[in-house]
Structures are given as C-alpha cells and as structure tokens.
Short mmCIF file of C-alpha atoms in Angstrom, two decimals:
data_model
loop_
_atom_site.label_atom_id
_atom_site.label_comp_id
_atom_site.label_asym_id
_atom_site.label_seq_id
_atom_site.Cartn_x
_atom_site.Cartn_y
_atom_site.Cartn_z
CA UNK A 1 13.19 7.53 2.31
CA UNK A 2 10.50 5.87 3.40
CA UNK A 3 8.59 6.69 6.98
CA UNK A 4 7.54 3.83 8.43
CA UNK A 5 9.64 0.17 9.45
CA UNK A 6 7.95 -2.87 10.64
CA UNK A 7 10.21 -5.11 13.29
CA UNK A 8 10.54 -7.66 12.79
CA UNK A 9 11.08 -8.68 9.76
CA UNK A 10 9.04 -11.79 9.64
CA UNK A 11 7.74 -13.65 12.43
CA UNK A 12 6.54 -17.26 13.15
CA UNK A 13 4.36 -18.91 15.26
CA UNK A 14 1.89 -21.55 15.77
CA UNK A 15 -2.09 -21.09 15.27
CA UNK A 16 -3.62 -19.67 18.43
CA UNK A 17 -0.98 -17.57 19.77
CA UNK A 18 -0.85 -14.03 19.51
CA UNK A 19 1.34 -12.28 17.39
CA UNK A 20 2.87 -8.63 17.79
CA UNK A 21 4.63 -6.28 15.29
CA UNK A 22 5.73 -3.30 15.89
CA UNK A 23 6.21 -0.19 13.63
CA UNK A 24 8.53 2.88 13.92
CA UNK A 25 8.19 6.05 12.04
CA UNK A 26 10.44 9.28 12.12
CA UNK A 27 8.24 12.49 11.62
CA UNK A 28 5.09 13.62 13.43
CA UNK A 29 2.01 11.86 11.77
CA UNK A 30 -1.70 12.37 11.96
CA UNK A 31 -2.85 9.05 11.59
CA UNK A 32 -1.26 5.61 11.17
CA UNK A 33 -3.06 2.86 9.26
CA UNK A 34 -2.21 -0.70 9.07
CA UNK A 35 -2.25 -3.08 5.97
CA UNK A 36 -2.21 -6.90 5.23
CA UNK A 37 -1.17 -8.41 1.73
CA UNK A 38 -1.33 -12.04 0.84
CA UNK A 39 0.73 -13.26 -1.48
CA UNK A 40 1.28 -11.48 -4.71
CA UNK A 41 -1.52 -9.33 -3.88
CA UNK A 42 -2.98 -6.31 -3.65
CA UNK A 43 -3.24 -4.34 0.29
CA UNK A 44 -6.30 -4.81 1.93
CA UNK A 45 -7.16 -1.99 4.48
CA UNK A 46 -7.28 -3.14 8.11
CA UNK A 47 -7.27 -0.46 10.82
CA UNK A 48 -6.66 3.06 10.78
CA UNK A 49 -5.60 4.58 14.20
CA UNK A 50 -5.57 8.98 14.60
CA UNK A 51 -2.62 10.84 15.96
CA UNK A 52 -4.93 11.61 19.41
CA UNK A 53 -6.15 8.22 19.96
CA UNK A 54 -3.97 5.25 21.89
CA UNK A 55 -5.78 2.43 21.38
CA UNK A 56 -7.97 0.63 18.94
CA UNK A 57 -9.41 -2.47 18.69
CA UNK A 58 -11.09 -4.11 15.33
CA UNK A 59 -12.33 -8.03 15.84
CA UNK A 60 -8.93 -9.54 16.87
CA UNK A 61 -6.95 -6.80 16.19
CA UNK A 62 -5.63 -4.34 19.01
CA UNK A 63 -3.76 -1.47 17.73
CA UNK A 64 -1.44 0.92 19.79
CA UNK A 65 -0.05 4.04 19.07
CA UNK A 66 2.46 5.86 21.58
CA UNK A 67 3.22 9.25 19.60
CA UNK A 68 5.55 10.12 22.28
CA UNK A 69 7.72 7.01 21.08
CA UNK A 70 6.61 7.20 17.48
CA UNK A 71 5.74 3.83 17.25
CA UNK A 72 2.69 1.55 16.74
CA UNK A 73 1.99 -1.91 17.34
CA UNK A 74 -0.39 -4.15 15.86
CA UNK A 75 -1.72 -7.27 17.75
CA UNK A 76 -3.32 -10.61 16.41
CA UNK A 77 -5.04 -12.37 18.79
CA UNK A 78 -5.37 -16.64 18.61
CA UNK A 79 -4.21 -16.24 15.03
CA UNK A 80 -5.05 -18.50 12.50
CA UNK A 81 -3.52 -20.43 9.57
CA UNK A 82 -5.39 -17.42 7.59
CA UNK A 83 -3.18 -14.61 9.12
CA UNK A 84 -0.46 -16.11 7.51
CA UNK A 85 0.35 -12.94 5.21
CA UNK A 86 2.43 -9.20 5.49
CA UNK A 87 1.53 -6.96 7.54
CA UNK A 88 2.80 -2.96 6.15
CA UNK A 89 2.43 0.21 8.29
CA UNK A 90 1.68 2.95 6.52
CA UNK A 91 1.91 6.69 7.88
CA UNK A 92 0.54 9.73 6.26
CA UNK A 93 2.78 12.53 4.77
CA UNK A 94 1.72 15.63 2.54
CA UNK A 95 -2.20 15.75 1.23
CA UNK A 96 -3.39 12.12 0.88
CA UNK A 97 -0.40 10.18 0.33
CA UNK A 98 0.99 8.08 2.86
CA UNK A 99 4.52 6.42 3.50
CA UNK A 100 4.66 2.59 3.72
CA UNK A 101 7.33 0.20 5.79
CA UNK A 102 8.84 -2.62 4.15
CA UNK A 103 6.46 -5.12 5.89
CA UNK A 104 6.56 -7.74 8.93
CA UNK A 105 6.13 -11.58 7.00
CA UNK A 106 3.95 -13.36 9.33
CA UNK A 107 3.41 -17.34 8.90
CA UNK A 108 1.06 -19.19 11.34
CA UNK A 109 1.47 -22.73 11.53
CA UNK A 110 -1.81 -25.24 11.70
CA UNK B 1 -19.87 -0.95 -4.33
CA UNK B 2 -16.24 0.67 -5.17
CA UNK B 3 -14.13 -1.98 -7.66
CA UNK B 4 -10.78 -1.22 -8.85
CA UNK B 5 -9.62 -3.43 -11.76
CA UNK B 6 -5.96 -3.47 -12.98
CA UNK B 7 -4.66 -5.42 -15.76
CA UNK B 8 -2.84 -7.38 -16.60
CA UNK B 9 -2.54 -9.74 -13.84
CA UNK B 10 1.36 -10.74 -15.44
CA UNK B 11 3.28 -9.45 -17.94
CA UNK B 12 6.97 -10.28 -19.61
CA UNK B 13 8.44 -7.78 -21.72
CA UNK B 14 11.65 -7.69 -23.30
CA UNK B 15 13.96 -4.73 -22.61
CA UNK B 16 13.79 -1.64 -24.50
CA UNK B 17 9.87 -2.51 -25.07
CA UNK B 18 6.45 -0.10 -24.13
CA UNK B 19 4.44 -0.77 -21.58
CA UNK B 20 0.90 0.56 -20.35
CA UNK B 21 -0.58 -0.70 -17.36
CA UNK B 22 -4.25 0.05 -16.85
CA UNK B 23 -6.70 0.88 -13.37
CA UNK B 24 -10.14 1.11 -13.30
CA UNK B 25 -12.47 2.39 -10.54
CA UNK B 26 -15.91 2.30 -10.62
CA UNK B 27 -18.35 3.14 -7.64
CA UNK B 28 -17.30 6.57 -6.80
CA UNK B 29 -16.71 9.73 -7.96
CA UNK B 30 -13.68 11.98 -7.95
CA UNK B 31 -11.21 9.50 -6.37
CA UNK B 32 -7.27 9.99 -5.41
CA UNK B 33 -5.70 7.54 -7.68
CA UNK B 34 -1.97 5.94 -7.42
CA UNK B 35 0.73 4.29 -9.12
CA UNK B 36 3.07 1.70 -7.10
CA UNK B 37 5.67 -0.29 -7.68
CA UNK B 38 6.82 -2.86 -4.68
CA UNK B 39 10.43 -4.84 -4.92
CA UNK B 40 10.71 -8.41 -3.60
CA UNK B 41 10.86 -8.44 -0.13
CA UNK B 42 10.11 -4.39 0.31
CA UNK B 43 7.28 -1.99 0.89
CA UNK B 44 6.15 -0.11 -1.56
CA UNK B 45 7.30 3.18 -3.22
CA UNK B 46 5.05 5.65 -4.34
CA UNK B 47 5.59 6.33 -8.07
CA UNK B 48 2.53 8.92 -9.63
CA UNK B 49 -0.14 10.70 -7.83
CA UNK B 50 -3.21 11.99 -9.05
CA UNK B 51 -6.30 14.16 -7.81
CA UNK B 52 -7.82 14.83 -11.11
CA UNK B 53 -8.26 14.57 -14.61
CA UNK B 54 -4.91 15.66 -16.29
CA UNK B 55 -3.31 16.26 -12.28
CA UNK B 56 -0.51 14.03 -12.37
CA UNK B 57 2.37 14.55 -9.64
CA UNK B 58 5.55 12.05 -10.08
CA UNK B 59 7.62 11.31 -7.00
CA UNK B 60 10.76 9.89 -7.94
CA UNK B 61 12.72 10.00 -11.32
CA UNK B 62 12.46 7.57 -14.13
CA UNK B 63 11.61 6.28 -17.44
CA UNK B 64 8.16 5.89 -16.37
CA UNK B 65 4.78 8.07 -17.13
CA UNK B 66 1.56 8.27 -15.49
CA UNK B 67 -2.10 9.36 -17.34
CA UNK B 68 -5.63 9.73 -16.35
CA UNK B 69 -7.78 10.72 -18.93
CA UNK B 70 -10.63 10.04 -17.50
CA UNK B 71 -11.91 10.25 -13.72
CA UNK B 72 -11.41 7.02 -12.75
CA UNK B 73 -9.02 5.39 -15.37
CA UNK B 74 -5.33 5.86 -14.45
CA UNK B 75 -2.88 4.17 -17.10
CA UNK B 76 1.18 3.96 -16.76
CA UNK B 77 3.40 3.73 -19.52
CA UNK B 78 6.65 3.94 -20.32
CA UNK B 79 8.80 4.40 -23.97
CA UNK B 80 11.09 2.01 -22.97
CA UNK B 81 11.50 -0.44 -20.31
CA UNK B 82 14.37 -1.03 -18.77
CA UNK B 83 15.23 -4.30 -17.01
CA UNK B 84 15.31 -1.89 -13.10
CA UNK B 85 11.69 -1.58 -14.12
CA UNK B 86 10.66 -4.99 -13.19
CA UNK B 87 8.62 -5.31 -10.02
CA UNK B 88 4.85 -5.54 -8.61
CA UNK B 89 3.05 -2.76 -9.91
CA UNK B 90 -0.13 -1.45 -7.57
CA UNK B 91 -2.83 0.81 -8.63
CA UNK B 92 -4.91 2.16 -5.56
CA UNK B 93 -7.75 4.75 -5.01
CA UNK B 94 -8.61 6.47 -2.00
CA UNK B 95 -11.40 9.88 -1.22
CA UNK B 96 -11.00 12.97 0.65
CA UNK B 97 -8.85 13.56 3.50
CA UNK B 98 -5.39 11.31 4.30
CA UNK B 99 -8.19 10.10 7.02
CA UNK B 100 -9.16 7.83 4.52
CA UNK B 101 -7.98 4.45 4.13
CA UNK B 102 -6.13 3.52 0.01
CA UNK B 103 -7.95 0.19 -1.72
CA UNK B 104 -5.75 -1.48 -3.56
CA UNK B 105 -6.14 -3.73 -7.19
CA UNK B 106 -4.25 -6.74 -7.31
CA UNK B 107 -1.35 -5.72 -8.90
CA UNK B 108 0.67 -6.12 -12.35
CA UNK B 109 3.94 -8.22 -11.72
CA UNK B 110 5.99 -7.23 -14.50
CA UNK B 111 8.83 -8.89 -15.78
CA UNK B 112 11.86 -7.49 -17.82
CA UNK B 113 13.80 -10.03 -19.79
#
C-alpha cells in the first residue's frame, strides 16, 4: 500500500493566494521529498526535506515536516497561473526507493 | 547535464500484443533506474527496480518484465498485454543514497484496445 496521501484531493484558488497541502504518511521516514507534475508529464523534483529538519524553504515554497504527527505540508506562496499542476509526496522506504501519494490537483485561476 | 529520454511519447496496442518501452540516461554514471506505471487520477506504483546491469528487482506481480542491458538503458516489455496494462508509464533515475532526489522522463501513455 502506498505510504504517503496528499489532502486534499485537489484544491482551487485564485492567482496570488497561497495554497497549502498537506501529506500524511504511516511509517517512520528519513526524508520526505515533494514533487510537481503537469499534465501528462513526467515529476519534476521540488524540495526534499530530512527526517531531523522542520522547516524548509525553496523560492516560494515553505515546507514543514512534524515527524511527531507524520505529516508534511507544502506551501505556495502568491501562486501563479503556472502552479496550476499536481503536487505528489513522496516518502522513502527500503534502499533508494520511495513511496508516492496519489497527488493534491491544484488549479490557480488568472 | 543528466537527460533521460523515454519513448514513445504514445502508444495503442491491441490486446494480447508485445510491448517494449525504452529509457535512456545519459550524463552520469552508475544510476538507480525505475519503471512506473501511474492510473488516472492516482500516484504512482513502483513496478521494477534496478541498481545495475542485469539487477532487476520487481515489486508487484504481473505480465510485465523489466531489462537493463546496459548502464543506463532500462527497457520494459511484456509477452502479452493485457487491457489492466494500460496506464502512464514513467522511467526515472536517481544516484546514491534515498537522499537523493528521482528525475523523471516524460512518460509513455499506453493504451490497450
């Protein structure tokens, strides 16, 4: 089964706001890394954030990790028409393999 | 630079048919490489695994088969597809530790008629 699950399930909002999804996983993890995929393609890397650290912050993305909770969140700040994608979880399991959630759909709307 | 090319970008294949599925990487050396397959609407499950030349682990059941005969050339195939075997196939590549972030190609989107 797999490890991680993004809530929600899709999410809209209008260009400039922020946007928050969340991300809930089961077993102890060493890192967390989040993903973005635009339509019909391939993931594209975005942030990876270690089992010791809480916080992390890449251009307008804030990342949070509360191991205590097992769960992560994943910030976009004044998003943009651009965001507009899916946004996957993905925590890490046995050697270098890594379980992925079924996604948050976000749409931002010029 | 690291490149990973996978091809094709579509494919339709009628049931009962073979398939091979191709990924390239070029710009490093040694890479993990990965075979997935995403539903509609899902995240993606983890199909073949490999570390090396010839070191092939499979992590679910099925009518699918994964190769790499070469370091950075990692082909699936199957006999005989069944019409369950549609989907979005992903090849990815990632080095060293699970520290390391997976780069992804753009994906096959295979269709079973």
């Amino acid at each position: 089964s797999q490890q991680g699950e993004e809530d929600p399930q899709a999410l809209s909002i209008q260009e400039g706001e922020n946007a928050t999804m969340n991300c809930s996983y089961k077993t102890s993890i060493n890192n967390l890394q989040w993903y973005r995929q635009n339509s019909g393609r391939g993931l594209v890397h975005l942030i990876l954030i270690r089992s010791n650290e809480r916080e992390k912050h890449s251009g307008r993305l804030r990342v949070t990790l509360d191991t205590s909770k097992k769960s992560s969140s994943l910030l976009i700040t004044a998003s943009r028409a651009a965001d507009t994608a899916s946004y996957f979880c993905a925590t890490d399991r046995s050697g270098n393999q890594f379980y992925f959630g079924t996604g948050t759909s976000l749409t931002v709307i010029p | 630079s690291q490149t990973i090319h996978q091809w094709p970008a579509t494919l339709v294949q009628p049931v009962g048919s073979p398939l091979s599925l191709e990924c390239t990487v070029e710009g490093t050396s040694n890479p993990n490489l990965y075979w997935y397959r995403q539903a509609a609407g899902r995240g993606l499950q983890l199909l073949f695994y490999s570390v090396g030349i010839g070191q092939i682990s499979s992590e679910v059941p099925q009518n699918l088969s994964a190769s790499r005969p070469q370091d950075r050339q990692f082909i699936l195939s199957s006999k005989k597809l069944l019409l369950s075997d549609s989907g979005f196939y992903l090849c990815a590549w990632s080095v060293g530790t699970g520290y390391q972030p997976q780069h992804f190609g753009d994906g096959t989107r295979l269709s079973i008629l």
